[in-house]
């Protein structure tokens, strides 16, 4: 089984790795620019199924499963490539600054505890002990001990190194012009006027996925870009946990960078960093960490999250076109969902099978949800 994957971000590269490990034949990843340099590079790498969930539903279960897969994924990647993706399970703190936020946090805590999610209410003394530099204005906080982060840029490097060592061909600067579909079957892709043939084609092109799918007139939920801007401070070693609060989040990295994210903007395919975006991120950062007041960030960037209906991913076989698969729409959870998406795509491509946990995310399910 020869497979063409369109999109060289963490979703496409993780799927390529899993397909290789499961015995697929020739695997080629087509990337329109540089592999892993779009949303996968721009992300903050949070693994936050519990901190970001409001309800225990199919999406939560998918996120949680992928979070559980991360320990093994990180360990194996280190063995396979020599690259440590800096999986960090210190835990994630959600902080409230007002009565309303505290009430919301506590209501959520109660329903999460009832659903068996590991979470702990923190007293002011706990917060001061865990993160002494956080603002004294934090009025309530909870800790999610199973959440954390990975260094997403190292994850990109590790997946590319795996590809290099395992004969997965990654073709950069190779934008797919169109899907080649004959008699209801995907047979390949045309790239710069040349046809590349394969037994299966996986569209893992993030925010760009719909461009190809719409052109080929296939039934699949529409995917649109949602811009996220991030700022970073260097030489900031004073924090250990990922912290949500004040309309943003802080991600402290092993190399002493502190990332602050992220805006959520409908701006088409524009990735400009804006003064308003930076200002809003600085306000969140300074509210959480008063010592940052007046300090200019050292870096800033933006990326495009792929958004499909309801912020849920679309993963699996495209109805009506055999041999065509999609893995996109991961929105805020692309880094988190990479391992489980790789498993689901591998099952779909090699075994024509859909594990229970993946059923709600099939392209056909997304179409029904979008229509209802
Ligand atoms: N995962 C957080 C974000 O997309 O901003």
mmCIF file of C-alpha atoms and ligand atoms in Angstrom:
data_model
loop_
_atom_site.group_PDB
_atom_site.id
_atom_site.type_symbol
_atom_site.label_atom_id
_atom_site.label_comp_id
_atom_site.label_asym_id
_atom_site.label_seq_id
_atom_site.Cartn_x
_atom_site.Cartn_y
_atom_site.Cartn_z
ATOM 1 C CA UNK A 1 0.000 0.000 0.000
ATOM 2 C CA UNK A 2 1.646 3.243 -1.178
ATOM 3 C CA UNK A 3 0.424 6.382 0.578
ATOM 4 C CA UNK A 4 0.600 10.070 -0.299
ATOM 5 C CA UNK A 5 0.070 12.490 2.569
ATOM 6 C CA UNK A 6 -0.690 16.099 1.751
ATOM 7 C CA UNK A 7 0.598 18.306 4.552
ATOM 8 C CA UNK A 8 3.888 18.077 6.435
ATOM 9 C CA UNK A 9 2.737 19.327 9.825
ATOM 10 C CA UNK A 10 2.630 17.188 12.949
ATOM 11 C CA UNK A 11 -0.616 15.526 11.852
ATOM 12 C CA UNK A 12 0.739 14.441 8.463
ATOM 13 C CA UNK A 13 4.165 13.520 9.831
ATOM 14 C CA UNK A 14 2.782 11.574 12.807
ATOM 15 C CA UNK A 15 0.475 9.675 10.437
ATOM 16 C CA UNK A 16 3.446 8.941 8.146
ATOM 17 C CA UNK A 17 5.411 7.560 11.099
ATOM 18 C CA UNK A 18 2.594 5.319 12.275
ATOM 19 C CA UNK A 19 1.910 4.069 8.744
ATOM 20 C CA UNK A 20 5.606 3.223 8.377
ATOM 21 C CA UNK A 21 5.642 1.359 11.710
ATOM 22 C CA UNK A 22 2.500 -0.534 10.655
ATOM 23 C CA UNK A 23 4.095 -1.703 7.413
ATOM 24 C CA UNK A 24 2.815 0.628 4.675
ATOM 25 C CA UNK A 25 4.841 0.617 1.444
ATOM 26 C CA UNK A 26 6.093 3.843 -0.133
ATOM 27 C CA UNK A 27 5.081 6.880 1.939
ATOM 28 C CA UNK A 28 5.429 10.389 0.533
ATOM 29 C CA UNK A 29 4.594 13.585 2.405
ATOM 30 C CA UNK A 30 3.925 16.637 0.259
ATOM 31 C CA UNK A 31 4.427 19.995 1.930
ATOM 32 C CA UNK A 32 3.630 23.287 0.208
ATOM 33 C CA UNK A 33 6.390 25.135 2.081
ATOM 34 C CA UNK A 34 8.725 23.936 4.834
ATOM 35 C CA UNK A 35 7.616 20.898 6.788
ATOM 36 C CA UNK A 36 6.161 21.666 10.206
ATOM 37 C CA UNK A 37 6.466 25.442 9.812
ATOM 38 C CA UNK A 38 2.807 26.416 9.916
ATOM 39 C CA UNK A 39 0.480 25.746 12.871
ATOM 40 C CA UNK A 40 2.783 23.015 14.237
ATOM 41 C CA UNK A 41 5.577 25.568 14.662
ATOM 42 C CA UNK A 42 3.367 28.417 15.830
ATOM 43 C CA UNK A 43 1.657 26.347 18.552
ATOM 44 C CA UNK A 44 2.438 26.515 22.253
ATOM 45 C CA UNK A 45 2.428 22.716 22.646
ATOM 46 C CA UNK A 46 -0.107 22.449 25.448
ATOM 47 C CA UNK A 47 -1.584 19.065 26.299
ATOM 48 C CA UNK A 48 -4.724 20.259 28.030
ATOM 49 C CA UNK A 49 -7.649 17.873 27.592
ATOM 50 C CA UNK A 50 -8.890 18.532 31.118
ATOM 51 C CA UNK A 51 -8.043 22.227 31.419
ATOM 52 C CA UNK A 52 -9.773 23.062 28.132
ATOM 53 C CA UNK A 53 -12.857 20.863 28.444
ATOM 54 C CA UNK A 54 -16.270 22.059 29.536
ATOM 55 C CA UNK A 55 -18.087 18.744 29.066
ATOM 56 C CA UNK A 56 -17.176 15.073 29.048
ATOM 57 C CA UNK A 57 -18.099 14.162 25.493
ATOM 58 C CA UNK A 58 -16.629 12.382 22.461
ATOM 59 C CA UNK A 59 -14.167 15.224 21.870
ATOM 60 C CA UNK A 60 -12.967 15.079 25.459
ATOM 61 C CA UNK A 61 -12.521 11.304 25.220
ATOM 62 C CA UNK A 62 -10.466 11.676 22.037
ATOM 63 C CA UNK A 63 -8.272 14.370 23.603
ATOM 64 C CA UNK A 64 -7.823 12.354 26.766
ATOM 65 C CA UNK A 65 -6.859 9.211 24.842
ATOM 66 C CA UNK A 66 -4.258 11.150 22.886
ATOM 67 C CA UNK A 67 -2.894 12.695 26.076
ATOM 68 C CA UNK A 68 -2.517 9.179 27.483
ATOM 69 C CA UNK A 69 -0.696 8.091 24.323
ATOM 70 C CA UNK A 70 1.870 10.868 24.695
ATOM 71 C CA UNK A 71 4.147 9.179 27.243
ATOM 72 C CA UNK A 72 4.763 6.205 24.982
ATOM 73 C CA UNK A 73 4.895 8.422 21.867
ATOM 74 C CA UNK A 74 7.576 10.675 23.415
ATOM 75 C CA UNK A 75 9.603 7.746 24.712
ATOM 76 C CA UNK A 76 9.541 5.889 21.398
ATOM 77 C CA UNK A 77 10.345 9.021 19.406
ATOM 78 C CA UNK A 78 13.380 9.580 21.628
ATOM 79 C CA UNK A 79 14.528 5.993 20.961
ATOM 80 C CA UNK A 80 13.828 6.243 17.237
ATOM 81 C CA UNK A 81 15.417 9.653 16.669
ATOM 82 C CA UNK A 82 17.516 10.670 19.672
ATOM 83 C CA UNK A 83 15.329 13.778 20.039
ATOM 84 C CA UNK A 84 13.657 14.588 23.363
ATOM 85 C CA UNK A 85 10.351 16.365 22.721
ATOM 86 C CA UNK A 86 10.335 17.639 26.322
ATOM 87 C CA UNK A 87 7.092 16.047 27.428
ATOM 88 C CA UNK A 88 6.205 17.799 30.666
ATOM 89 C CA UNK A 89 3.590 16.535 33.113
ATOM 90 C CA UNK A 90 4.077 19.104 35.846
ATOM 91 C CA UNK A 91 0.373 19.911 35.613
ATOM 92 C CA UNK A 92 -1.704 22.832 34.442
ATOM 93 C CA UNK A 93 -3.248 25.533 36.613
ATOM 94 C CA UNK A 94 -6.418 27.462 35.779
ATOM 95 C CA UNK A 95 -6.660 30.726 37.689
ATOM 96 C CA UNK A 96 -9.665 32.987 38.334
ATOM 97 C CA UNK A 97 -9.464 36.706 39.035
ATOM 98 C CA UNK A 98 -13.099 37.590 39.696
ATOM 99 C CA UNK A 99 -16.105 36.190 41.557
ATOM 100 C CA UNK A 100 -17.691 35.198 38.233
ATOM 101 C CA UNK A 101 -14.559 33.402 37.033
ATOM 102 C CA UNK A 102 -14.174 31.654 40.392
ATOM 103 C CA UNK A 103 -17.790 30.485 40.261
ATOM 104 C CA UNK A 104 -17.319 29.136 36.763
ATOM 105 C CA UNK A 105 -14.101 27.360 37.769
ATOM 106 C CA UNK A 106 -15.723 25.814 40.850
ATOM 107 C CA UNK A 107 -18.829 24.663 38.957
ATOM 108 C CA UNK A 108 -16.590 23.099 36.351
ATOM 109 C CA UNK A 109 -14.459 21.495 39.061
ATOM 110 C CA UNK A 110 -17.546 19.853 40.577
ATOM 111 C CA UNK A 111 -18.739 18.407 37.266
ATOM 112 C CA UNK A 112 -15.217 17.294 36.318
ATOM 113 C CA UNK A 113 -14.708 15.536 39.659
ATOM 114 C CA UNK A 114 -18.095 13.839 39.212
ATOM 115 C CA UNK A 115 -16.931 12.647 35.788
ATOM 116 C CA UNK A 116 -13.747 11.175 37.252
ATOM 117 C CA UNK A 117 -11.337 13.803 35.896
ATOM 118 C CA UNK A 118 -8.304 14.315 38.107
ATOM 119 C CA UNK A 119 -8.414 17.897 39.314
ATOM 120 C CA UNK A 120 -7.629 19.644 42.572
ATOM 121 C CA UNK A 121 -8.870 22.878 44.044
ATOM 122 C CA UNK A 122 -5.958 25.097 45.115
ATOM 123 C CA UNK A 123 -5.939 27.473 48.055
ATOM 124 C CA UNK A 124 -4.130 30.825 47.809
ATOM 125 C CA UNK A 125 -1.324 29.267 49.832
ATOM 126 C CA UNK A 126 -1.123 26.366 47.342
ATOM 127 C CA UNK A 127 -0.912 28.797 44.417
ATOM 128 C CA UNK A 128 1.788 30.828 46.172
ATOM 129 C CA UNK A 129 3.745 27.638 46.852
ATOM 130 C CA UNK A 130 3.370 26.148 43.336
ATOM 131 C CA UNK A 131 3.896 29.396 41.412
ATOM 132 C CA UNK A 132 5.202 32.117 43.744
ATOM 133 C CA UNK A 133 5.423 34.729 40.971
ATOM 134 C CA UNK A 134 1.731 34.527 40.019
ATOM 135 C CA UNK A 135 -0.367 37.565 40.876
ATOM 136 C CA UNK A 136 -1.745 37.795 44.409
ATOM 137 C CA UNK A 137 -5.037 38.843 42.747
ATOM 138 C CA UNK A 138 -5.780 35.222 41.816
ATOM 139 C CA UNK A 139 -8.963 34.512 43.774
ATOM 140 C CA UNK A 140 -9.381 30.793 42.998
ATOM 141 C CA UNK A 141 -7.446 28.170 41.103
ATOM 142 C CA UNK A 142 -7.487 24.505 40.150
ATOM 143 C CA UNK A 143 -4.713 22.135 39.163
ATOM 144 C CA UNK A 144 -5.005 19.494 36.434
ATOM 145 C CA UNK A 145 -2.183 17.115 37.314
ATOM 146 C CA UNK A 146 -2.454 15.057 34.094
ATOM 147 C CA UNK A 147 -2.071 18.018 31.740
ATOM 148 C CA UNK A 148 1.148 19.582 30.550
ATOM 149 C CA UNK A 149 3.013 20.369 27.378
ATOM 150 C CA UNK A 150 5.544 19.289 24.764
ATOM 151 C CA UNK A 151 8.077 21.359 22.864
ATOM 152 C CA UNK A 152 6.157 21.339 19.591
ATOM 153 C CA UNK A 153 9.132 22.495 17.501
ATOM 154 C CA UNK A 154 11.175 19.579 18.833
ATOM 155 C CA UNK A 155 8.228 17.335 18.007
ATOM 156 C CA UNK A 156 8.433 18.571 14.408
ATOM 157 C CA UNK A 157 12.200 17.891 14.379
ATOM 158 C CA UNK A 158 11.723 14.400 15.830
ATOM 159 C CA UNK A 159 9.037 13.450 13.298
ATOM 160 C CA UNK A 160 11.194 14.743 10.439
ATOM 161 C CA UNK A 161 14.178 12.810 11.761
ATOM 162 C CA UNK A 162 12.033 9.679 11.946
ATOM 163 C CA UNK A 163 11.006 10.249 8.333
ATOM 164 C CA UNK A 164 14.633 10.698 7.287
ATOM 165 C CA UNK A 165 15.752 7.498 9.046
ATOM 166 C CA UNK A 166 12.812 5.408 7.846
ATOM 167 C CA UNK A 167 12.488 6.153 4.138
ATOM 168 C CA UNK A 168 9.479 8.404 4.423
ATOM 169 C CA UNK A 169 9.978 10.887 1.619
ATOM 170 C CA UNK A 170 9.156 14.475 2.619
ATOM 171 C CA UNK A 171 8.905 16.754 -0.412
ATOM 172 C CA UNK A 172 9.024 20.407 0.622
ATOM 173 C CA UNK A 173 8.016 23.360 -1.587
ATOM 174 C CA UNK A 174 5.624 20.922 -3.227
ATOM 175 C CA UNK A 175 2.072 22.289 -3.147
ATOM 176 C CA UNK A 176 -0.535 19.787 -4.299
ATOM 177 C CA UNK A 177 -2.420 21.341 -7.232
ATOM 178 C CA UNK A 178 -5.289 18.873 -7.268
ATOM 179 C CA UNK A 179 -6.447 15.468 -6.163
ATOM 180 C CA UNK A 180 -6.515 12.904 -8.945
ATOM 181 C CA UNK A 181 -9.795 10.994 -8.753
ATOM 182 C CA UNK A 182 -10.712 8.344 -11.325
ATOM 183 C CA UNK A 183 -13.958 6.373 -11.308
ATOM 184 C CA UNK A 184 -14.693 7.327 -7.708
ATOM 185 C CA UNK A 185 -11.217 6.411 -6.479
ATOM 186 C CA UNK A 186 -8.354 8.665 -5.371
ATOM 187 C CA UNK A 187 -5.305 7.634 -7.386
ATOM 188 C CA UNK A 188 -2.868 10.402 -6.566
ATOM 189 C CA UNK A 189 -2.119 14.087 -6.640
ATOM 190 C CA UNK A 190 -0.829 16.506 -9.209
ATOM 191 C CA UNK A 191 2.128 18.612 -8.041
ATOM 192 C CA UNK A 192 3.655 21.344 -10.190
ATOM 193 C CA UNK A 193 2.015 19.753 -13.228
ATOM 194 C CA UNK A 194 3.387 16.278 -12.455
ATOM 195 C CA UNK A 195 1.193 13.338 -11.396
ATOM 196 C CA UNK A 196 2.190 11.354 -8.309
ATOM 197 C CA UNK A 197 0.253 8.107 -7.973
ATOM 198 C CA UNK A 198 -0.640 6.224 -4.801
ATOM 199 C CA UNK A 199 -3.073 3.657 -3.432
ATOM 200 C CA UNK A 200 -4.258 6.052 -0.726
ATOM 201 C CA UNK A 201 -4.221 9.836 -0.363
ATOM 202 C CA UNK A 202 -4.458 11.502 3.057
ATOM 203 C CA UNK A 203 -5.289 15.202 3.161
ATOM 204 C CA UNK A 204 -3.642 16.530 6.336
ATOM 205 C CA UNK A 205 -3.216 20.082 5.119
ATOM 206 C CA UNK A 206 -4.545 21.863 8.218
ATOM 207 C CA UNK A 207 -6.250 25.162 7.435
ATOM 208 C CA UNK A 208 -5.547 24.630 3.731
ATOM 209 C CA UNK A 209 -7.354 21.269 3.502
ATOM 210 C CA UNK A 210 -10.585 22.578 2.007
ATOM 211 C CA UNK A 211 -8.831 24.227 -0.929
ATOM 212 C CA UNK A 212 -8.090 20.806 -2.434
ATOM 213 C CA UNK A 213 -11.237 19.057 -1.254
ATOM 214 C CA UNK A 214 -13.597 21.719 -2.577
ATOM 215 C CA UNK A 215 -11.743 21.791 -5.904
ATOM 216 C CA UNK A 216 -12.238 18.022 -6.186
ATOM 217 C CA UNK A 217 -15.916 18.430 -5.244
ATOM 218 C CA UNK A 218 -15.759 15.815 -2.478
ATOM 219 C CA UNK A 219 -18.132 15.654 0.498
ATOM 220 C CA UNK A 220 -16.270 16.843 3.541
ATOM 221 C CA UNK A 221 -16.855 19.457 6.257
ATOM 222 C CA UNK A 222 -15.479 22.883 5.373
ATOM 223 C CA UNK A 223 -12.250 23.866 7.159
ATOM 224 C CA UNK A 224 -11.385 27.523 7.774
ATOM 225 C CA UNK A 225 -8.308 29.231 9.288
ATOM 226 C CA UNK A 226 -8.464 30.752 12.784
ATOM 227 C CA UNK A 227 -5.472 32.937 13.517
ATOM 228 C CA UNK A 228 -3.601 32.732 16.806
ATOM 229 C CA UNK A 229 -0.895 35.212 17.812
ATOM 230 C CA UNK A 230 1.663 34.357 20.505
ATOM 231 C CA UNK A 231 4.343 36.405 22.244
ATOM 232 C CA UNK A 232 7.400 35.096 24.107
ATOM 233 C CA UNK A 233 9.705 36.427 26.818
ATOM 234 C CA UNK A 234 13.244 35.063 27.070
ATOM 235 C CA UNK A 235 15.316 34.331 30.190
ATOM 236 C CA UNK A 236 12.246 33.681 32.315
ATOM 237 C CA UNK A 237 12.919 30.662 34.465
ATOM 238 C CA UNK A 238 10.598 31.490 37.334
ATOM 239 C CA UNK A 239 7.644 29.252 36.433
ATOM 240 C CA UNK A 240 7.000 25.525 36.178
ATOM 241 C CA UNK A 241 3.323 25.040 35.283
ATOM 242 C CA UNK A 242 1.268 25.930 32.266
ATOM 243 C CA UNK A 243 -1.208 28.514 33.595
ATOM 244 C CA UNK A 244 -4.526 29.643 32.111
ATOM 245 C CA UNK A 245 -6.164 32.862 33.223
ATOM 246 C CA UNK A 246 -6.890 36.517 32.455
ATOM 247 C CA UNK A 247 -7.976 35.586 28.938
ATOM 248 C CA UNK A 248 -4.727 33.881 27.988
ATOM 249 C CA UNK A 249 -2.220 31.233 28.967
ATOM 250 C CA UNK A 250 1.434 31.021 29.981
ATOM 251 C CA UNK A 251 3.694 28.191 28.852
ATOM 252 C CA UNK A 252 7.129 28.084 30.527
ATOM 253 C CA UNK A 253 9.720 26.253 28.451
ATOM 254 C CA UNK A 254 12.824 24.336 29.480
ATOM 255 C CA UNK A 255 14.997 26.820 27.557
ATOM 256 C CA UNK A 256 13.647 29.608 29.818
ATOM 257 C CA UNK A 257 11.307 31.104 27.240
ATOM 258 C CA UNK A 258 7.846 31.995 28.514
ATOM 259 C CA UNK A 259 5.180 31.754 25.796
ATOM 260 C CA UNK A 260 1.966 33.736 26.144
ATOM 261 C CA UNK A 261 -1.000 32.852 23.967
ATOM 262 C CA UNK A 262 -3.082 33.194 22.112
ATOM 263 C CA UNK A 263 -5.487 35.342 20.165
ATOM 264 C CA UNK A 264 -8.414 33.690 18.375
ATOM 265 C CA UNK A 265 -9.136 35.644 15.196
ATOM 266 C CA UNK A 266 -11.038 35.268 11.970
ATOM 267 C CA UNK A 267 -8.521 36.861 9.591
ATOM 268 C CA UNK A 268 -8.485 34.526 6.620
ATOM 269 C CA UNK A 269 -5.008 33.281 5.725
ATOM 270 C CA UNK A 270 -3.311 36.393 7.117
ATOM 271 C CA UNK A 271 -0.560 35.684 9.682
ATOM 272 C CA UNK A 272 0.563 39.231 10.455
ATOM 273 C CA UNK A 273 1.349 40.016 14.072
ATOM 274 C CA UNK A 274 -0.686 43.075 15.062
ATOM 275 C CA UNK A 275 -0.261 45.770 17.699
ATOM 276 C CA UNK A 276 -3.725 44.970 19.106
ATOM 277 C CA UNK A 277 -2.944 41.267 19.281
ATOM 278 C CA UNK A 278 0.336 41.849 21.110
ATOM 279 C CA UNK A 279 -1.293 44.338 23.476
ATOM 280 C CA UNK A 280 -4.026 41.888 24.462
ATOM 281 C CA UNK A 281 -1.439 39.155 25.102
ATOM 282 C CA UNK A 282 0.740 41.514 27.136
ATOM 283 C CA UNK A 283 -2.304 42.451 29.248
ATOM 284 C CA UNK A 284 -3.015 38.788 30.001
ATOM 285 C CA UNK A 285 0.650 38.128 30.804
ATOM 286 C CA UNK A 286 0.953 41.159 33.068
ATOM 287 C CA UNK A 287 -2.272 40.330 34.905
ATOM 288 C CA UNK A 288 -0.979 36.835 35.615
ATOM 289 C CA UNK A 289 2.632 37.878 36.278
ATOM 290 C CA UNK A 290 2.778 41.506 37.447
ATOM 291 C CA UNK A 291 6.593 41.563 37.158
ATOM 292 C CA UNK A 292 6.209 41.520 33.351
ATOM 293 C CA UNK A 293 4.589 44.985 33.416
ATOM 294 C CA UNK A 294 6.318 47.249 30.936
ATOM 295 C CA UNK A 295 8.580 44.499 29.620
ATOM 296 C CA UNK A 296 8.656 44.177 25.818
ATOM 297 C CA UNK A 297 8.242 40.621 24.550
ATOM 298 C CA UNK A 298 11.347 39.208 22.872
ATOM 299 C CA UNK A 299 9.487 37.395 20.109
ATOM 300 C CA UNK A 300 6.039 37.239 18.509
ATOM 301 C CA UNK A 301 4.456 35.172 15.785
ATOM 302 C CA UNK A 302 1.136 33.901 14.462
ATOM 303 C CA UNK A 303 -0.256 30.695 12.992
ATOM 304 C CA UNK A 304 -3.500 29.363 11.569
ATOM 305 C CA UNK A 305 -5.570 26.788 13.422
ATOM 306 C CA UNK A 306 -7.765 24.642 11.158
ATOM 307 C CA UNK A 307 -11.389 25.003 12.249
ATOM 308 C CA UNK A 308 -14.150 22.638 11.139
ATOM 309 C CA UNK A 309 -17.708 22.551 12.545
ATOM 310 C CA UNK A 310 -17.741 22.900 16.339
ATOM 311 C CA UNK A 311 -13.953 22.941 16.652
ATOM 312 C CA UNK A 312 -13.788 19.167 16.280
ATOM 313 C CA UNK A 313 -11.373 17.347 13.999
ATOM 314 C CA UNK A 314 -12.383 15.442 10.890
ATOM 315 C CA UNK A 315 -10.498 12.149 10.639
ATOM 316 C CA UNK A 316 -11.003 9.175 8.349
ATOM 317 C CA UNK A 317 -12.257 7.964 4.992
ATOM 318 C CA UNK A 318 -14.065 10.471 2.771
ATOM 319 C CA UNK A 319 -17.477 9.112 1.793
ATOM 320 C CA UNK A 320 -17.940 8.460 -1.919
ATOM 321 C CA UNK A 321 -14.240 8.464 -2.887
ATOM 322 C CA UNK A 322 -12.389 5.272 -2.057
ATOM 323 C CA UNK A 323 -8.746 5.666 -1.143
ATOM 324 C CA UNK A 324 -9.243 9.262 0.047
ATOM 325 C CA UNK A 325 -8.793 10.168 3.723
ATOM 326 C CA UNK A 326 -8.698 13.395 5.717
ATOM 327 C CA UNK A 327 -7.111 14.399 8.995
ATOM 328 C CA UNK A 328 -7.749 18.065 9.673
ATOM 329 C CA UNK A 329 -9.892 20.497 11.683
ATOM 330 C CA UNK A 330 -7.834 19.978 14.845
ATOM 331 C CA UNK A 331 -8.328 23.638 15.784
ATOM 332 C CA UNK A 332 -6.879 24.218 19.308
ATOM 333 C CA UNK A 333 -5.725 20.615 19.709
ATOM 334 C CA UNK A 334 -3.425 19.742 16.825
ATOM 335 C CA UNK A 335 -0.367 18.969 18.942
ATOM 336 C CA UNK A 336 -2.412 17.082 21.546
ATOM 337 C CA UNK A 337 -4.286 15.012 18.966
ATOM 338 C CA UNK A 338 -1.320 14.020 16.790
ATOM 339 C CA UNK A 339 -0.794 10.516 18.298
ATOM 340 C CA UNK A 340 -4.450 9.449 18.254
ATOM 341 C CA UNK A 341 -4.971 10.907 14.773
ATOM 342 C CA UNK A 342 -1.979 8.927 13.519
ATOM 343 C CA UNK A 343 -3.521 5.748 14.961
ATOM 344 C CA UNK A 344 -6.948 6.445 13.448
ATOM 345 C CA UNK A 345 -5.543 7.235 10.002
ATOM 346 C CA UNK A 346 -3.378 4.120 10.054
ATOM 347 C CA UNK A 347 -6.375 1.953 10.956
ATOM 348 C CA UNK A 348 -8.465 3.580 8.238
ATOM 349 C CA UNK A 349 -5.843 3.357 5.489
ATOM 350 C CA UNK A 350 -4.373 -0.074 6.171
ATOM 351 C CA UNK A 351 -7.279 -1.936 7.768
ATOM 352 C CA UNK A 352 -10.378 -0.090 6.562
ATOM 353 C CA UNK A 353 -11.388 0.067 10.196
ATOM 354 C CA UNK A 354 -12.674 2.766 12.538
ATOM 355 C CA UNK A 355 -12.036 2.337 16.281
ATOM 356 C CA UNK A 356 -15.040 3.330 18.401
ATOM 357 C CA UNK A 357 -13.348 6.478 19.700
ATOM 358 C CA UNK A 358 -12.905 7.813 16.155
ATOM 359 C CA UNK A 359 -16.487 7.310 14.910
ATOM 360 C CA UNK A 360 -17.838 10.774 15.851
ATOM 361 C CA UNK A 361 -15.026 12.392 13.844
ATOM 362 C CA UNK A 362 -15.547 10.664 10.515
ATOM 363 C CA UNK A 363 -16.041 13.099 7.620
ATOM 364 C CA UNK A 364 -19.596 11.789 7.171
ATOM 365 C CA UNK A 365 -20.436 12.452 10.857
ATOM 366 C CA UNK A 366 -19.146 15.998 10.444
ATOM 367 C CA UNK A 367 -21.384 16.500 7.421
ATOM 368 C CA UNK A 368 -24.429 15.366 9.405
ATOM 369 C CA UNK A 369 -23.526 17.627 12.327
ATOM 370 C CA UNK A 370 -22.995 20.567 9.963
ATOM 371 C CA UNK A 371 -26.351 19.932 8.300
ATOM 372 C CA UNK A 372 -28.365 19.537 11.526
HETATM 373 N N1 LIG B 1 -4.224 25.207 22.106
HETATM 374 C C1 LIG B 1 -4.386 26.563 22.409
HETATM 375 C C2 LIG B 1 -4.607 27.452 21.283
HETATM 376 O O1 LIG B 1 -4.918 27.031 20.188
HETATM 377 O O2 LIG B 1 -4.499 28.630 21.474
#
